Short mmCIF file of C-alpha atoms in Angstrom, two decimals:
data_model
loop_
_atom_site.label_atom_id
_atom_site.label_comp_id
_atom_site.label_asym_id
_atom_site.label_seq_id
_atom_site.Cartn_x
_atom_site.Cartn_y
_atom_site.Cartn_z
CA UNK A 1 0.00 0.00 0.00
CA UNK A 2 1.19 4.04 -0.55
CA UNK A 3 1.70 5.05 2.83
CA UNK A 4 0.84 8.48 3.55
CA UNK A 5 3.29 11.67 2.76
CA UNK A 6 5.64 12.22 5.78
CA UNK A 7 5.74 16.12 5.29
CA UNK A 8 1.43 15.93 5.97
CA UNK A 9 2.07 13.69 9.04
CA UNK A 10 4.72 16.24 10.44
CA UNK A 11 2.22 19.55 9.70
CA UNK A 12 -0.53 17.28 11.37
CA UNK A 13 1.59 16.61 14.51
CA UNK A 14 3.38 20.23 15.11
CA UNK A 15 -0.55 21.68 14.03
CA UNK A 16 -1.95 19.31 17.19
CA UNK A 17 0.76 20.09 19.24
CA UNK A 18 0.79 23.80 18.95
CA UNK A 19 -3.32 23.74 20.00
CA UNK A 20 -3.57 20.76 22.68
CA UNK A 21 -0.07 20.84 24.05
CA UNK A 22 2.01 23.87 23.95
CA UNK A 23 -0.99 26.32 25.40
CA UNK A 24 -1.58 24.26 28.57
CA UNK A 25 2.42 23.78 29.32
CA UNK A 26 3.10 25.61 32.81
CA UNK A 27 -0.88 26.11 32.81
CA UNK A 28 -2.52 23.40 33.98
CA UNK A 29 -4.48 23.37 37.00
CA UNK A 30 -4.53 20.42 39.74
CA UNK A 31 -7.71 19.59 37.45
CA UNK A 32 -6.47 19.03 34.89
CA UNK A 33 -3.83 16.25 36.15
CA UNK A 34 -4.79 13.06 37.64
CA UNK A 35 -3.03 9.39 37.94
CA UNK A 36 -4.40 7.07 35.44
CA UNK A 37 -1.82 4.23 37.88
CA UNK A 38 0.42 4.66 40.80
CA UNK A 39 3.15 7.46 40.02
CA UNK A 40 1.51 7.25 36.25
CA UNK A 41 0.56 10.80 35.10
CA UNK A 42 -2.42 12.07 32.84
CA UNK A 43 -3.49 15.58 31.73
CA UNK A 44 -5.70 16.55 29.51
CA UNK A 45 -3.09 17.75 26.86
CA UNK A 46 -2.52 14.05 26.48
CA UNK A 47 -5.78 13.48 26.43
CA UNK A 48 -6.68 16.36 23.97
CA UNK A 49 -3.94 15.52 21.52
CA UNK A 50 -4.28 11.95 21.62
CA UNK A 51 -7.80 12.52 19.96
CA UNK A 52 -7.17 14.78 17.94
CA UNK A 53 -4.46 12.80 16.30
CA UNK A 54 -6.36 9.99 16.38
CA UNK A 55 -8.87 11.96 14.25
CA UNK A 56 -7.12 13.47 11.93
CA UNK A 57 -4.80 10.51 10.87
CA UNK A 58 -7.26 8.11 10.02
CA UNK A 59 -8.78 10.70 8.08
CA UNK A 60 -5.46 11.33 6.58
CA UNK A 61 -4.98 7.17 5.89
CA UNK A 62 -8.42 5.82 5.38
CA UNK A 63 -8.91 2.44 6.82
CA UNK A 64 -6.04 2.60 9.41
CA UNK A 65 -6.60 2.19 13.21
CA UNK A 66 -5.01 3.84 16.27
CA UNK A 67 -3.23 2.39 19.11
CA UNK A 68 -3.17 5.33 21.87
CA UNK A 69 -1.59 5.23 25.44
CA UNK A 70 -5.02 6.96 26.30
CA UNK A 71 -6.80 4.44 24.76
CA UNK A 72 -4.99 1.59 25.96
CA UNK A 73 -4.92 2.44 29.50
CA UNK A 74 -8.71 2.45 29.57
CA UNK A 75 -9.07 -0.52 27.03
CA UNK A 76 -5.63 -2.73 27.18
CA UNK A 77 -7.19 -4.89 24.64
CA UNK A 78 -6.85 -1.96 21.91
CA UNK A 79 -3.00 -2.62 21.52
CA UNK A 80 -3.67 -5.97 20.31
CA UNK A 81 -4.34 -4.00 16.86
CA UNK A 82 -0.77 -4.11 15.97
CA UNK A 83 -0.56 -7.52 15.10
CA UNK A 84 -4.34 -8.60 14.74
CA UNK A 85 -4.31 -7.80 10.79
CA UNK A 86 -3.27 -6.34 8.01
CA UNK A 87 -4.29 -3.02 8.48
CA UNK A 88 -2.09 0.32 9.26
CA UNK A 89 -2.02 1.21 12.80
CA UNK A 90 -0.79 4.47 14.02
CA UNK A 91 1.02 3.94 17.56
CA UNK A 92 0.27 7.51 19.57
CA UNK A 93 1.98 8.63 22.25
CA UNK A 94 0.34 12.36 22.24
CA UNK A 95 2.67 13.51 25.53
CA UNK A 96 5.49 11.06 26.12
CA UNK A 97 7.15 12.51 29.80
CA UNK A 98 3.94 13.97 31.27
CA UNK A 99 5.48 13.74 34.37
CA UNK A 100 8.49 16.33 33.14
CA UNK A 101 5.36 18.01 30.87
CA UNK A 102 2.62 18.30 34.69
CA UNK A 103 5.88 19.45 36.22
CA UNK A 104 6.62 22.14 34.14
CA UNK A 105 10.09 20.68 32.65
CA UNK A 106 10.64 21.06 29.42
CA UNK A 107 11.50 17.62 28.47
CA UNK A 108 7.93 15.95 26.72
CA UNK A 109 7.38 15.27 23.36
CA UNK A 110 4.95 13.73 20.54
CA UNK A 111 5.35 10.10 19.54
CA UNK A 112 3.62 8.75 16.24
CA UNK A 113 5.02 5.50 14.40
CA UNK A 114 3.18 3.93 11.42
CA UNK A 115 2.87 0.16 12.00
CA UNK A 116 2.28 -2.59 9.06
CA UNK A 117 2.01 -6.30 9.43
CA UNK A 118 3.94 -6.27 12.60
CA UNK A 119 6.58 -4.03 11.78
CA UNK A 120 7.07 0.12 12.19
CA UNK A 121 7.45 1.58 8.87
CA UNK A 122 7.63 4.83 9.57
CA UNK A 123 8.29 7.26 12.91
CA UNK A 124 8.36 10.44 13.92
CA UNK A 125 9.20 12.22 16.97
CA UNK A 126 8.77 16.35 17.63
CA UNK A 127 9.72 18.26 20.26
CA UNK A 128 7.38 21.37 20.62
CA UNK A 129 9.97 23.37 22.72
CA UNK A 130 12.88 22.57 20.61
CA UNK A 131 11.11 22.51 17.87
CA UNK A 132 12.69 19.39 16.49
CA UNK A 133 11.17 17.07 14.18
CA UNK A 134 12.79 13.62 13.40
CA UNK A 135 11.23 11.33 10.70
CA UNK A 136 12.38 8.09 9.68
CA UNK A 137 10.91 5.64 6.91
CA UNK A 138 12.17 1.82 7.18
CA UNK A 139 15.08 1.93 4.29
CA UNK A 140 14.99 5.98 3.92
CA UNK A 141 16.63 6.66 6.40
CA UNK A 142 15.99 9.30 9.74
CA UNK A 143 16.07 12.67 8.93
CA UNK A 144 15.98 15.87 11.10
CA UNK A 145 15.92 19.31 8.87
CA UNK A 146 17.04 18.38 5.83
CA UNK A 147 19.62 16.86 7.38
CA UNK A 148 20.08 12.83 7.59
CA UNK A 149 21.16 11.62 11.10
CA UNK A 150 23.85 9.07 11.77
CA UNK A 151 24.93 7.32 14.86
CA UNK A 152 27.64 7.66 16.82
CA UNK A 153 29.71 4.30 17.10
CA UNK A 154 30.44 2.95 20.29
CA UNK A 155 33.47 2.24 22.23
CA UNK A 156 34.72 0.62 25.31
CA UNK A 157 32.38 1.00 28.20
CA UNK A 158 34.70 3.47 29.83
CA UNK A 159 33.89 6.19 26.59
CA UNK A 160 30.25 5.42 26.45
CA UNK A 161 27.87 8.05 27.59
CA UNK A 162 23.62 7.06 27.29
CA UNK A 163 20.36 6.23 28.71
CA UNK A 164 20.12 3.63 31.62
CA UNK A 165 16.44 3.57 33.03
CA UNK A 166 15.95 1.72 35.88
CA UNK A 167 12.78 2.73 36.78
CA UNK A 168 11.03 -0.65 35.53
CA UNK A 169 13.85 -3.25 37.11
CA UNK A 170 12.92 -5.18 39.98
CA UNK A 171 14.59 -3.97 43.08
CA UNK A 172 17.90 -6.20 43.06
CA UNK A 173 18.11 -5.86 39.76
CA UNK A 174 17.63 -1.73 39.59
CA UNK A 175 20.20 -2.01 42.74
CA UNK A 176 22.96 -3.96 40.68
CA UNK A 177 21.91 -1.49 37.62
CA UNK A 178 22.28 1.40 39.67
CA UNK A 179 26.20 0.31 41.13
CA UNK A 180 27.65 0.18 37.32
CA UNK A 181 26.89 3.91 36.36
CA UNK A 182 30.41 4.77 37.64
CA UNK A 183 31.68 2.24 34.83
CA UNK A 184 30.84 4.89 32.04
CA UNK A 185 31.78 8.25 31.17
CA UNK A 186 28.54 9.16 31.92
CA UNK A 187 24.66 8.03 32.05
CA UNK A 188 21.50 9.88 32.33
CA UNK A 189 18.04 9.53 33.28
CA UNK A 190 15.56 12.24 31.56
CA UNK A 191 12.15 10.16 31.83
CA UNK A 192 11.07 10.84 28.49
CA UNK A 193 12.21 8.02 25.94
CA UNK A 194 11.57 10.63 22.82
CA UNK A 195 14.43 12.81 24.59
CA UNK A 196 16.55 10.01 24.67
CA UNK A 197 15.96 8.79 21.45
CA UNK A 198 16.74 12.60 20.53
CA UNK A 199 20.09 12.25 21.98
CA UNK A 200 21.08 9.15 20.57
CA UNK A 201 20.23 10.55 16.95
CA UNK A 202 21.82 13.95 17.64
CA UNK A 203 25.10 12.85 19.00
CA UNK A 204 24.41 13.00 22.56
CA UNK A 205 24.24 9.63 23.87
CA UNK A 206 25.61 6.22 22.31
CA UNK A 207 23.44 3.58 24.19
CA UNK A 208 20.07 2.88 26.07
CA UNK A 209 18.47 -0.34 27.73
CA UNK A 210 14.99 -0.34 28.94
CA UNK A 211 13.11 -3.20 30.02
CA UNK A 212 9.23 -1.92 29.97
CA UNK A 213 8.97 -1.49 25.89
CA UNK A 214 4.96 -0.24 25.39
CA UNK A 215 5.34 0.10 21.59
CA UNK A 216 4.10 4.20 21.95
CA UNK A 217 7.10 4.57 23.86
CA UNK A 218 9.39 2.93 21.20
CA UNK A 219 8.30 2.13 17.93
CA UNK A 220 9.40 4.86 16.22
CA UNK A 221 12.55 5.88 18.30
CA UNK A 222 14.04 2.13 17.66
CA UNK A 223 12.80 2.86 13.81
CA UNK A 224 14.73 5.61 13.66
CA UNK A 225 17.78 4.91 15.73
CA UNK A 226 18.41 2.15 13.13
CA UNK A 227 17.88 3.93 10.32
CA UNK A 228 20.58 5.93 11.71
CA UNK A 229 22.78 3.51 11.95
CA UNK A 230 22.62 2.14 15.42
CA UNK A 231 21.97 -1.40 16.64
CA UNK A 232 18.47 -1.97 17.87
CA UNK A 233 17.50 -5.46 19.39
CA UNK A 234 15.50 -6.91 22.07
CA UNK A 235 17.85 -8.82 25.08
CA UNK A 236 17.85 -11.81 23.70
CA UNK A 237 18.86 -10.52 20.58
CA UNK A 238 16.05 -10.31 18.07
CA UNK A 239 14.54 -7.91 16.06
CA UNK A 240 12.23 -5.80 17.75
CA UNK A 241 9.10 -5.49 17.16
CA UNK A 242 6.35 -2.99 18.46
CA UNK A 243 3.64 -5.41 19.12
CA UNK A 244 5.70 -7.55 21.50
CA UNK A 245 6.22 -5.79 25.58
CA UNK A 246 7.65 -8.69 27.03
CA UNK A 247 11.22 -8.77 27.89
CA UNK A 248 13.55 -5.17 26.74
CA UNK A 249 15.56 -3.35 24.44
CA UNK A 250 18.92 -2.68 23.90
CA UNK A 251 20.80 -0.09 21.67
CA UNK A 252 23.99 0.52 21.04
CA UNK A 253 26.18 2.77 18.34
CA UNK A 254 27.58 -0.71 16.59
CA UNK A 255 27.08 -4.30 17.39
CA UNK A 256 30.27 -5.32 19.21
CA UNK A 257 29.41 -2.38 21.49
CA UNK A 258 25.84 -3.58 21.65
CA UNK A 259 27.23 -7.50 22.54
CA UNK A 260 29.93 -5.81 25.74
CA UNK A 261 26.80 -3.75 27.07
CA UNK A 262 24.58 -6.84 27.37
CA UNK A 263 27.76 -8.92 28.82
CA UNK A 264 27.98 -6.43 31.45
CA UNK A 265 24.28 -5.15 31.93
CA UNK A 266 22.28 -8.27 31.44
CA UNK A 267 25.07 -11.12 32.24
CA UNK A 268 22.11 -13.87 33.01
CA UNK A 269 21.31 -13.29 29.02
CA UNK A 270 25.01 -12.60 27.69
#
């Protein structure tokens, strides 16, 4: 099938963002945030933005569906749509970091990927405040104004600076995480995967490993860091794929890089 122009799926997000999102950052009354889950943030940006995405995309691709965080948290059933057919499905996540966004931190952004048989074909992620847009297309390439992204290659551990989340690791495990930071040059923590997915494709970071992988979180951030360059797999080594949560990710500037992070993050897998 002719998936939809990129350029028209980029207007559509910065247009959504700069009426649901950007007005309400810093403005947003006890009201208007609630938990949706223990320490799991909602505001009615992300619920604003999340329809009117969802609206204006399958308008934009006739036929396709929507998988939304909003969505899924009141139906779980809904993300199921990724691999129940052969239809498009548009993975949403309207505000990823609401916590950083209800907080008044300026590290949120949009998430969209384009899902087809099982596999992202296409991704985007925008930053309103930066006013970055990324786009990648599986075999195209990622692409940030005008400009094609690439990268970094990685190193020994000692030179490697990235994304370690522990937030999702049980406690030993987030405990033995937590003691290895000193081991690289340095790590970082910025709850918002579309940040650090922004760092890895802009030269800021040169690995990340997360172990809760909800497809709106990073569908098209692993798209994209591979069309970049980088190595994207799940722990055990296969390809990633957005429909699948179980288990986690890994990503690293080159393979032999990605194979001495899982020997010394993940050693019961390695």
């Amino acid at each position: 099938m002719n998936l939809p122009d990129p350029d028209k799926v980029a207007a559509i997000i910065r247009d959504v963002a700069a009426t649901e999102i950007v007005p309400r950052f810093r403005s947003l009354s006890k009201a208007d945030i609630r938990e949706k889950g223990p320490g799991d943030l909602v505001t009615i940006a992300d619920e604003a933005a999340e329809r009117a995405l969802t609206a204006r995309l399958t308008d934009l691709l006739p036929g396709s569906l929507v998988v939304g965080e909003e969505a899924c948290a009141a139906d779980p059933a809904i993300l199921s749509r990724i691999t129940a057919g052969d239809d498009p499905v548009w993975i949403i996540d309207p505000v990823d970091g609401t916590a950083n966004f209800a907080n008044g931190r300026p590290i949120f952004a949009v998430l969209l990927a384009l899902a087809l048989g099982g596999r992202t074909v296409a991704g985007w992620i925008y930053d309103p405040v930066g006013e970055r847009m990324v786009v990648a297309e599986r075999g195209q390439g990622a692409w940030m104004g005008g400009q094609r992204l690439t990268a970094l290659p990685g190193g020994p551990i000692p030179s490697l600076r990235g994304s370690l989340s522990t937030k999702f690791f049980p406690a030993e495990e987030k405990k033995r995480l937590e003691a290895l930071r000193p081991h690289f040059a340095s790590t970082y923590r910025l709850f918002c995967a579309a940040h650090e997915y922004l760092n890895l494709l802009t030269g800021q970071g040169q690995f990340a490993c997360y172990n809760r992988i909800m497809p709106w979180d990073h569908a098209a951030g692993a798209l994209a860091y591979a069309e970049a360059g980088g190595h994207v797999a799940r722990w055990d080594g296969g390809d990633y794929q957005p429909g699948r949560t179980d288990g986690g990710i890994l990503m690293a500037g080159d393979q032999e890089t990605w194979g001495d992070l899982r020997r010394l993050l993940l050693p019961n897998l390695a």
